[in-house]
């Protein structure tokens, strides 16, 4: 099987978990021993078929370093899960644009290294797709990397909540370039949004009438700090819309991120509140807390997305690829139920080429 060649925009916590996961699962042979993955094999590909061939960042502690070292450089605080050998992939300086926000300007140390020709490096590295792992507030920078992907002839994976795959104009541009585009806002493996939606669906299927519900969380990664300053509102809109879609009727729903707590490090605590009525209008309520580590929570889904995008490339699919967007992202071009998204993705995977 050919390697899947991937480039990363942003060597933060998510990138750290992804790169460590590639090493961790590289030796995995049998399904039963590969705890923590949803799919050991997807479309004939295993995690060991994925190779990171280029990486870009703007922090002086990462730029110019080997990727295997940059993933552990500050301010990254994702846990070290495995020793990563030298990769011989150097982190190149990207374009800063709006990569640093008001709240992260004291945390990110912008490198003095001049900006590299990202599109050229992408081409020379042989990257087939660019995975965008920039801070969620870096809207202009994310769009700039999407442009670089178009110039270099790479597919684009937008893990950030900024609207790219769900923006008709961007989808059209990737369609014109005959390249796949997927996004926006990656779904976590143990995701607060998915858990919230599943609980609401279960309750409503059982005849419970939900009156009001919220899900709010606090985290300690740089991304939580950036969210506080720049993307709290957009995240609230994306998550709330996604959760609302789980109920067949209207209810008072709020879902989003609330705050940053530095000592949590890369951990995230999510709080759920659900209030409704069941038999004979008798009230019920649920009060729950979910504790996860943020970056590894993205790993399994990212591995699925990368392999699915490779399948889309092999099938010469272009524009926004709905089955992947709906399966792996909170804000796909078209919102659908978890069941509908799962079915669409299973059909896509099973499709004969
Ligand atoms: N479980 C998860 O962690 C998860 C789930 C869903 C979505 N996401 C999204 O993934 C993205 C990455 O999350 P993270 O926790 O790794 O964030 P992070 O803040 O740890 O990493 C972002 C990285 O991007 C770099 N950067 C900033 N501006 C840049 C630019 N212009 N060019 C190149 N690099 C630049 C930063 O220096 C940093 O290394 C976020 O948008 C987040 O919302 C993450």
Short mmCIF file of C-alpha atoms and ligand atoms in Angstrom, two decimals:
data_model
loop_
_atom_site.label_atom_id
_atom_site.label_comp_id
_atom_site.label_asym_id
_atom_site.label_seq_id
_atom_site.Cartn_x
_atom_site.Cartn_y
_atom_site.Cartn_z
CA UNK A 1 0.00 0.00 0.00
CA UNK A 2 1.33 3.49 -0.80
CA UNK A 3 2.00 5.84 2.09
CA UNK A 4 -0.47 8.63 2.69
CA UNK A 5 1.56 11.81 2.65
CA UNK A 6 0.26 14.49 5.00
CA UNK A 7 1.33 18.05 5.83
CA UNK A 8 0.38 19.85 9.04
CA UNK A 9 -0.43 23.55 9.44
CA UNK A 10 0.10 24.21 13.17
CA UNK A 11 2.28 22.02 15.38
CA UNK A 12 0.24 22.47 18.56
CA UNK A 13 -1.36 19.99 20.92
CA UNK A 14 -3.51 18.22 18.31
CA UNK A 15 -0.50 17.76 16.03
CA UNK A 16 1.41 16.37 19.00
CA UNK A 17 -1.25 13.73 19.67
CA UNK A 18 -1.47 12.86 15.97
CA UNK A 19 2.29 12.41 15.52
CA UNK A 20 2.57 10.42 18.76
CA UNK A 21 -0.42 8.29 17.74
CA UNK A 22 1.23 7.43 14.43
CA UNK A 23 4.23 6.06 16.34
CA UNK A 24 2.07 4.39 19.00
CA UNK A 25 -0.06 2.49 16.48
CA UNK A 26 2.70 1.84 13.94
CA UNK A 27 3.44 -1.60 15.32
CA UNK A 28 -0.17 -2.59 15.82
CA UNK A 29 -0.95 -5.82 13.99
CA UNK A 30 -4.15 -7.22 15.38
CA UNK A 31 -7.41 -5.39 15.97
CA UNK A 32 -7.73 -6.63 19.57
CA UNK A 33 -4.39 -5.12 20.63
CA UNK A 34 -5.11 -1.69 19.18
CA UNK A 35 -7.08 -0.22 22.04
CA UNK A 36 -8.17 3.39 21.50
CA UNK A 37 -8.77 3.35 17.76
CA UNK A 38 -12.16 3.26 16.15
CA UNK A 39 -10.73 1.69 12.99
CA UNK A 40 -7.42 -0.12 12.79
CA UNK A 41 -7.96 -0.59 9.06
CA UNK A 42 -9.97 1.90 6.99
CA UNK A 43 -10.22 1.67 3.21
CA UNK A 44 -7.36 -0.82 3.34
CA UNK A 45 -5.12 1.68 5.16
CA UNK A 46 -3.58 1.34 8.63
CA UNK A 47 -2.22 4.21 10.74
CA UNK A 48 1.29 3.05 9.77
CA UNK A 49 0.48 3.98 6.14
CA UNK A 50 0.29 7.65 7.14
CA UNK A 51 3.46 9.73 6.92
CA UNK A 52 3.85 13.38 7.90
CA UNK A 53 6.04 14.91 5.20
CA UNK A 54 5.85 18.63 6.00
CA UNK A 55 4.88 20.86 8.92
CA UNK A 56 4.42 24.59 9.48
CA UNK A 57 4.23 26.77 12.59
CA UNK A 58 5.19 30.29 13.68
CA UNK A 59 6.49 29.74 17.22
CA UNK A 60 10.27 30.18 17.58
CA UNK A 61 10.44 27.10 19.82
CA UNK A 62 9.08 24.92 16.99
CA UNK A 63 10.23 26.52 13.71
CA UNK A 64 13.55 25.01 12.54
CA UNK A 65 13.16 22.00 14.87
CA UNK A 66 12.57 18.40 13.90
CA UNK A 67 8.84 17.62 14.13
CA UNK A 68 9.54 14.91 16.73
CA UNK A 69 10.93 17.62 19.06
CA UNK A 70 8.65 20.49 18.09
CA UNK A 71 5.56 18.55 19.23
CA UNK A 72 6.89 18.64 22.81
CA UNK A 73 7.96 22.30 22.75
CA UNK A 74 6.13 24.86 24.85
CA UNK A 75 3.43 26.09 25.00
CA UNK A 76 2.22 22.60 23.97
CA UNK A 77 1.00 20.75 27.04
CA UNK A 78 -0.49 17.60 25.52
CA UNK A 79 0.81 14.60 27.47
CA UNK A 80 3.82 12.64 26.28
CA UNK A 81 2.42 9.23 25.33
CA UNK A 82 5.37 7.70 23.52
CA UNK A 83 8.97 8.39 22.47
CA UNK A 84 9.00 9.71 18.91
CA UNK A 85 12.23 9.13 16.94
CA UNK A 86 13.72 11.87 14.75
CA UNK A 87 11.44 12.34 11.76
CA UNK A 88 13.75 14.33 9.48
CA UNK A 89 10.79 16.62 8.89
CA UNK A 90 11.70 20.16 9.85
CA UNK A 91 9.02 22.61 10.97
CA UNK A 92 8.93 25.51 8.50
CA UNK A 93 7.88 29.09 9.19
CA UNK A 94 4.40 29.83 7.92
CA UNK A 95 2.59 33.12 7.51
CA UNK A 96 1.59 34.64 10.89
CA UNK A 97 -1.42 36.74 9.84
CA UNK A 98 -3.98 36.47 12.68
CA UNK A 99 -2.36 33.34 14.16
CA UNK A 100 -1.80 35.01 17.53
CA UNK A 101 -4.70 36.53 19.44
CA UNK A 102 -4.92 39.06 22.25
CA UNK A 103 -5.04 36.31 24.89
CA UNK A 104 -2.23 34.18 23.38
CA UNK A 105 0.26 36.94 22.55
CA UNK A 106 2.14 36.27 25.81
CA UNK A 107 2.07 32.52 25.28
CA UNK A 108 3.10 32.13 21.63
CA UNK A 109 6.62 33.43 20.79
CA UNK A 110 6.55 34.41 17.13
CA UNK A 111 9.74 33.31 15.35
CA UNK A 112 11.89 35.93 13.63
CA UNK A 113 12.51 33.46 10.80
CA UNK A 114 11.26 34.77 7.43
CA UNK A 115 8.11 33.27 6.01
CA UNK A 116 8.74 30.26 3.75
CA UNK A 117 7.12 29.48 0.42
CA UNK A 118 4.53 27.10 1.86
CA UNK A 119 2.97 26.05 -1.47
CA UNK A 120 6.38 25.17 -2.86
CA UNK A 121 7.33 23.15 0.23
CA UNK A 122 4.00 21.32 0.02
CA UNK A 123 4.67 20.45 -3.63
CA UNK A 124 8.25 19.37 -3.03
CA UNK A 125 7.30 17.22 -0.04
CA UNK A 126 4.77 15.32 -2.12
CA UNK A 127 2.02 16.08 0.43
CA UNK A 128 -1.39 14.93 -0.76
CA UNK A 129 -3.35 16.79 1.88
CA UNK A 130 -2.84 19.68 4.29
CA UNK A 131 -4.37 19.22 7.74
CA UNK A 132 -5.23 22.60 9.25
CA UNK A 133 -4.61 22.57 13.02
CA UNK A 134 -4.35 26.32 13.57
CA UNK A 135 -5.95 28.08 16.54
CA UNK A 136 -9.66 28.57 15.98
CA UNK A 137 -9.32 32.36 16.01
CA UNK A 138 -6.81 32.33 13.14
CA UNK A 139 -9.48 32.80 10.48
CA UNK A 140 -7.33 34.65 7.92
CA UNK A 141 -4.39 32.30 8.44
CA UNK A 142 -6.61 29.23 7.99
CA UNK A 143 -7.91 30.67 4.72
CA UNK A 144 -4.34 31.44 3.67
CA UNK A 145 -3.34 27.78 4.20
CA UNK A 146 -6.40 26.69 2.20
CA UNK A 147 -5.08 28.91 -0.63
CA UNK A 148 -1.65 27.28 -0.34
CA UNK A 149 -3.27 23.84 -0.57
CA UNK A 150 -5.05 24.92 -3.76
CA UNK A 151 -1.83 26.24 -5.28
CA UNK A 152 0.07 23.08 -4.36
CA UNK A 153 -2.69 20.71 -5.50
CA UNK A 154 -3.36 19.29 -2.00
CA UNK A 155 -6.65 18.25 -0.44
CA UNK A 156 -7.56 20.31 2.65
CA UNK A 157 -8.72 19.09 6.05
CA UNK A 158 -10.06 21.89 8.24
CA UNK A 159 -10.09 20.78 11.88
CA UNK A 160 -10.80 24.33 13.09
CA UNK A 161 -14.30 25.74 13.59
CA UNK A 162 -13.72 28.43 10.95
CA UNK A 163 -16.10 28.00 8.02
CA UNK A 164 -14.18 26.66 5.03
CA UNK A 165 -15.67 23.30 3.98
CA UNK A 166 -19.11 24.58 4.97
CA UNK A 167 -18.61 27.73 2.89
CA UNK A 168 -20.06 27.21 -0.57
CA UNK A 169 -17.49 29.50 -2.23
CA UNK A 170 -14.53 27.52 -0.82
CA UNK A 171 -16.19 24.21 -1.69
CA UNK A 172 -16.65 25.49 -5.23
CA UNK A 173 -12.98 26.51 -5.47
CA UNK A 174 -11.80 23.07 -4.39
CA UNK A 175 -14.30 21.47 -6.80
CA UNK A 176 -12.89 23.60 -9.64
CA UNK A 177 -9.36 22.51 -8.67
CA UNK A 178 -10.57 18.87 -8.58
CA UNK A 179 -9.46 18.49 -4.95
CA UNK A 180 -11.29 17.18 -1.86
CA UNK A 181 -12.13 19.53 1.01
CA UNK A 182 -13.39 18.39 4.43
CA UNK A 183 -14.39 20.19 7.66
CA UNK A 184 -15.32 22.14 9.71
CA UNK A 185 -14.50 21.65 13.42
CA UNK A 186 -13.37 18.11 14.12
CA UNK A 187 -15.59 15.91 16.28
CA UNK A 188 -13.81 14.43 19.31
CA UNK A 189 -13.66 10.70 19.94
CA UNK A 190 -15.20 11.16 23.40
CA UNK A 191 -16.88 14.38 22.46
CA UNK A 192 -19.03 16.47 24.71
CA UNK A 193 -21.17 17.39 21.69
CA UNK A 194 -21.66 13.76 20.64
CA UNK A 195 -22.39 12.67 24.21
CA UNK A 196 -24.87 15.51 24.63
CA UNK A 197 -26.64 14.70 21.35
CA UNK A 198 -26.76 10.98 22.11
CA UNK A 199 -28.24 11.57 25.57
CA UNK A 200 -30.87 13.92 24.18
CA UNK A 201 -31.77 11.49 21.40
CA UNK A 202 -32.08 8.60 23.85
CA UNK A 203 -34.28 10.60 26.21
CA UNK A 204 -36.47 12.00 23.47
CA UNK A 205 -36.81 8.53 21.84
CA UNK A 206 -38.10 7.30 25.22
CA UNK A 207 -40.80 9.97 25.28
CA UNK A 208 -39.05 12.46 27.55
CA UNK A 209 -39.77 16.07 26.63
CA UNK A 210 -36.57 18.09 27.06
CA UNK A 211 -37.31 21.63 28.23
CA UNK A 212 -33.82 23.06 28.65
CA UNK A 213 -30.24 21.83 28.42
CA UNK A 214 -26.71 23.16 28.40
CA UNK A 215 -23.19 21.83 27.96
CA UNK A 216 -20.32 24.10 28.91
CA UNK A 217 -16.67 23.31 29.39
CA UNK A 218 -13.36 24.57 30.76
CA UNK A 219 -9.92 23.62 29.42
CA UNK A 220 -6.25 24.42 29.94
CA UNK A 221 -4.71 24.17 26.44
CA UNK A 222 -3.61 27.20 24.40
CA UNK A 223 -6.69 26.63 22.25
CA UNK A 224 -8.96 27.20 25.28
CA UNK A 225 -7.17 30.49 25.93
CA UNK A 226 -7.54 31.53 22.30
CA UNK A 227 -11.21 30.55 22.38
CA UNK A 228 -11.76 32.81 25.36
CA UNK A 229 -10.40 35.77 23.44
CA UNK A 230 -11.70 35.20 19.93
CA UNK A 231 -14.00 32.30 19.17
CA UNK A 232 -16.29 31.77 22.15
CA UNK A 233 -19.28 33.05 20.20
CA UNK A 234 -18.65 31.09 16.98
CA UNK A 235 -18.02 27.89 18.95
CA UNK A 236 -21.25 28.44 20.84
CA UNK A 237 -23.17 28.86 17.56
CA UNK A 238 -21.61 25.75 15.97
CA UNK A 239 -22.09 23.50 19.00
CA UNK A 240 -25.58 24.76 19.82
CA UNK A 241 -26.78 24.23 16.23
CA UNK A 242 -25.29 20.74 16.22
CA UNK A 243 -26.97 19.80 19.53
CA UNK A 244 -30.32 21.32 18.50
CA UNK A 245 -30.30 19.05 15.44
CA UNK A 246 -30.48 16.02 17.78
CA UNK A 247 -33.98 16.91 18.98
CA UNK A 248 -37.09 16.52 16.80
CA UNK A 249 -38.63 19.61 18.45
CA UNK A 250 -37.42 22.96 19.77
CA UNK A 251 -36.02 23.30 23.29
CA UNK A 252 -33.84 25.82 25.09
CA UNK A 253 -30.31 24.65 24.15
CA UNK A 254 -26.92 26.20 24.95
CA UNK A 255 -23.65 24.45 24.13
CA UNK A 256 -20.19 25.98 24.03
CA UNK A 257 -16.87 26.66 25.69
CA UNK A 258 -16.75 28.91 28.71
CA UNK A 259 -13.35 29.37 30.24
CA UNK A 260 -9.63 28.71 30.55
CA UNK A 261 -8.04 27.24 33.68
CA UNK A 262 -4.25 27.01 33.26
CA UNK A 263 -3.60 24.23 35.80
CA UNK A 264 -5.89 21.89 33.89
CA UNK A 265 -3.03 21.69 31.33
CA UNK A 266 -4.43 19.86 28.26
CA UNK A 267 -7.41 18.51 30.22
CA UNK A 268 -10.99 19.55 29.59
CA UNK A 269 -13.94 19.30 31.95
CA UNK A 270 -17.40 19.40 30.36
CA UNK A 271 -20.55 19.97 32.37
CA UNK A 272 -23.98 18.84 31.19
CA UNK A 273 -27.38 19.86 32.49
CA UNK A 274 -30.61 18.42 31.11
CA UNK A 275 -34.08 19.21 32.39
CA UNK A 276 -37.30 17.72 31.08
CA UNK A 277 -40.53 15.96 31.90
CA UNK A 278 -41.56 12.34 31.45
CA UNK A 279 -44.70 10.32 32.27
CA UNK A 280 -47.65 12.54 33.30
CA UNK A 281 -45.46 15.64 33.09
CA UNK A 282 -43.30 14.49 36.02
CA UNK A 283 -39.95 16.37 36.02
CA UNK A 284 -36.52 14.77 35.58
CA UNK A 285 -33.02 16.18 35.38
CA UNK A 286 -29.46 15.07 34.65
CA UNK A 287 -26.30 16.73 35.97
CA UNK A 288 -23.09 15.26 34.54
CA UNK A 289 -19.35 15.95 34.28
CA UNK A 290 -17.06 14.52 31.61
CA UNK A 291 -13.26 14.80 32.03
CA UNK A 292 -11.03 14.21 29.01
CA UNK A 293 -7.59 15.15 27.69
CA UNK A 294 -8.10 17.37 24.69
CA UNK A 295 -5.42 16.52 22.13
CA UNK A 296 -5.59 12.69 22.23
CA UNK A 297 -9.34 13.10 21.91
CA UNK A 298 -8.78 14.29 18.33
CA UNK A 299 -6.38 11.47 17.37
CA UNK A 300 -8.64 8.60 16.38
CA UNK A 301 -10.97 10.82 14.34
CA UNK A 302 -8.02 12.52 12.58
CA UNK A 303 -6.61 9.11 11.61
CA UNK A 304 -10.00 8.18 10.11
CA UNK A 305 -10.29 11.51 8.28
CA UNK A 306 -6.81 11.28 6.76
CA UNK A 307 -7.46 7.76 5.46
CA UNK A 308 -10.92 8.71 4.17
CA UNK A 309 -9.52 11.76 2.34
CA UNK A 310 -6.93 9.48 0.73
CA UNK A 311 -9.82 7.30 -0.47
CA UNK A 312 -11.55 10.41 -1.86
CA UNK A 313 -8.33 11.36 -3.66
CA UNK A 314 -7.99 7.89 -5.16
CA UNK A 315 -11.61 8.11 -6.37
CA UNK A 316 -10.92 11.56 -7.84
CA UNK A 317 -13.69 13.13 -5.72
CA UNK A 318 -13.72 16.91 -5.51
CA UNK A 319 -15.20 19.79 -3.50
CA UNK A 320 -16.71 19.25 -0.04
CA UNK A 321 -16.90 15.48 0.55
CA UNK A 322 -20.16 15.14 2.48
CA UNK A 323 -19.74 11.62 3.92
CA UNK A 324 -16.43 12.61 5.57
CA UNK A 325 -17.63 16.07 6.63
CA UNK A 326 -20.78 14.66 8.25
CA UNK A 327 -18.99 11.76 9.97
CA UNK A 328 -16.05 13.61 11.45
CA UNK A 329 -16.95 17.30 11.82
CA UNK A 330 -19.32 19.33 13.97
CA UNK A 331 -20.12 21.86 11.23
CA UNK A 332 -20.36 20.04 7.90
CA UNK A 333 -21.93 21.78 4.88
CA UNK A 334 -25.19 20.06 5.80
CA UNK A 335 -26.13 19.06 9.37
CA UNK A 336 -27.58 15.59 9.87
CA UNK A 337 -28.32 13.11 12.64
CA UNK A 338 -25.52 10.86 13.97
CA UNK A 339 -27.26 7.82 12.41
CA UNK A 340 -27.55 9.47 8.98
CA UNK A 341 -23.90 10.57 9.09
CA UNK A 342 -22.70 7.11 10.15
CA UNK A 343 -24.73 5.47 7.36
CA UNK A 344 -23.42 7.87 4.73
CA UNK A 345 -19.83 7.28 5.83
CA UNK A 346 -20.24 3.48 5.95
CA UNK A 347 -21.63 3.58 2.38
CA UNK A 348 -18.71 5.77 1.27
CA UNK A 349 -16.17 3.36 2.78
CA UNK A 350 -17.89 0.29 1.32
CA UNK A 351 -18.28 1.82 -2.17
CA UNK A 352 -16.53 -0.10 -4.94
CA UNK A 353 -14.02 2.06 -6.78
N1 LIG B 1 -9.67 17.62 20.57
C1 LIG B 1 -9.13 18.71 20.02
O1 LIG B 1 -8.06 19.11 20.40
C2 LIG B 1 -9.86 19.42 18.90
C3 LIG B 1 -11.15 19.03 18.53
C4 LIG B 1 -11.80 19.75 17.53
C5 LIG B 1 -11.18 20.82 16.90
N2 LIG B 1 -9.91 21.18 17.27
C6 LIG B 1 -9.29 22.32 16.61
O2 LIG B 1 -7.96 22.00 16.20
C7 LIG B 1 -7.19 23.20 16.17
C8 LIG B 1 -5.87 22.95 16.86
O3 LIG B 1 -6.06 22.72 18.25
P1 LIG B 1 -4.80 22.61 19.22
O4 LIG B 1 -5.33 22.27 20.57
O5 LIG B 1 -3.75 21.81 18.61
O6 LIG B 1 -4.34 24.15 19.24
P2 LIG B 1 -2.92 24.74 19.72
O7 LIG B 1 -3.15 26.15 20.09
O8 LIG B 1 -2.28 23.82 20.70
O9 LIG B 1 -2.03 24.68 18.37
C9 LIG B 1 -2.11 25.63 17.34
C10 LIG B 1 -0.72 25.73 16.70
O10 LIG B 1 -0.82 26.58 15.57
C11 LIG B 1 0.33 27.42 15.57
N3 LIG B 1 0.03 28.60 14.75
C12 LIG B 1 -0.63 29.74 15.08
N4 LIG B 1 -0.72 30.55 14.00
C13 LIG B 1 -0.09 29.93 12.98
C14 LIG B 1 0.15 30.26 11.62
N5 LIG B 1 -0.28 31.43 11.12
N6 LIG B 1 0.83 29.38 10.85
C15 LIG B 1 1.28 28.20 11.37
N7 LIG B 1 1.07 27.84 12.65
C16 LIG B 1 0.38 28.68 13.44
C17 LIG B 1 0.60 27.71 17.03
O11 LIG B 1 1.92 28.18 17.24
C18 LIG B 1 0.33 26.32 17.62
O12 LIG B 1 1.50 25.54 17.57
C19 LIG B 1 -8.05 24.28 16.84
O13 LIG B 1 -8.63 25.12 15.87
C20 LIG B 1 -9.13 23.48 17.56
O14 LIG B 1 -10.34 24.20 17.68
C21 LIG B 1 -9.25 20.50 18.24
#
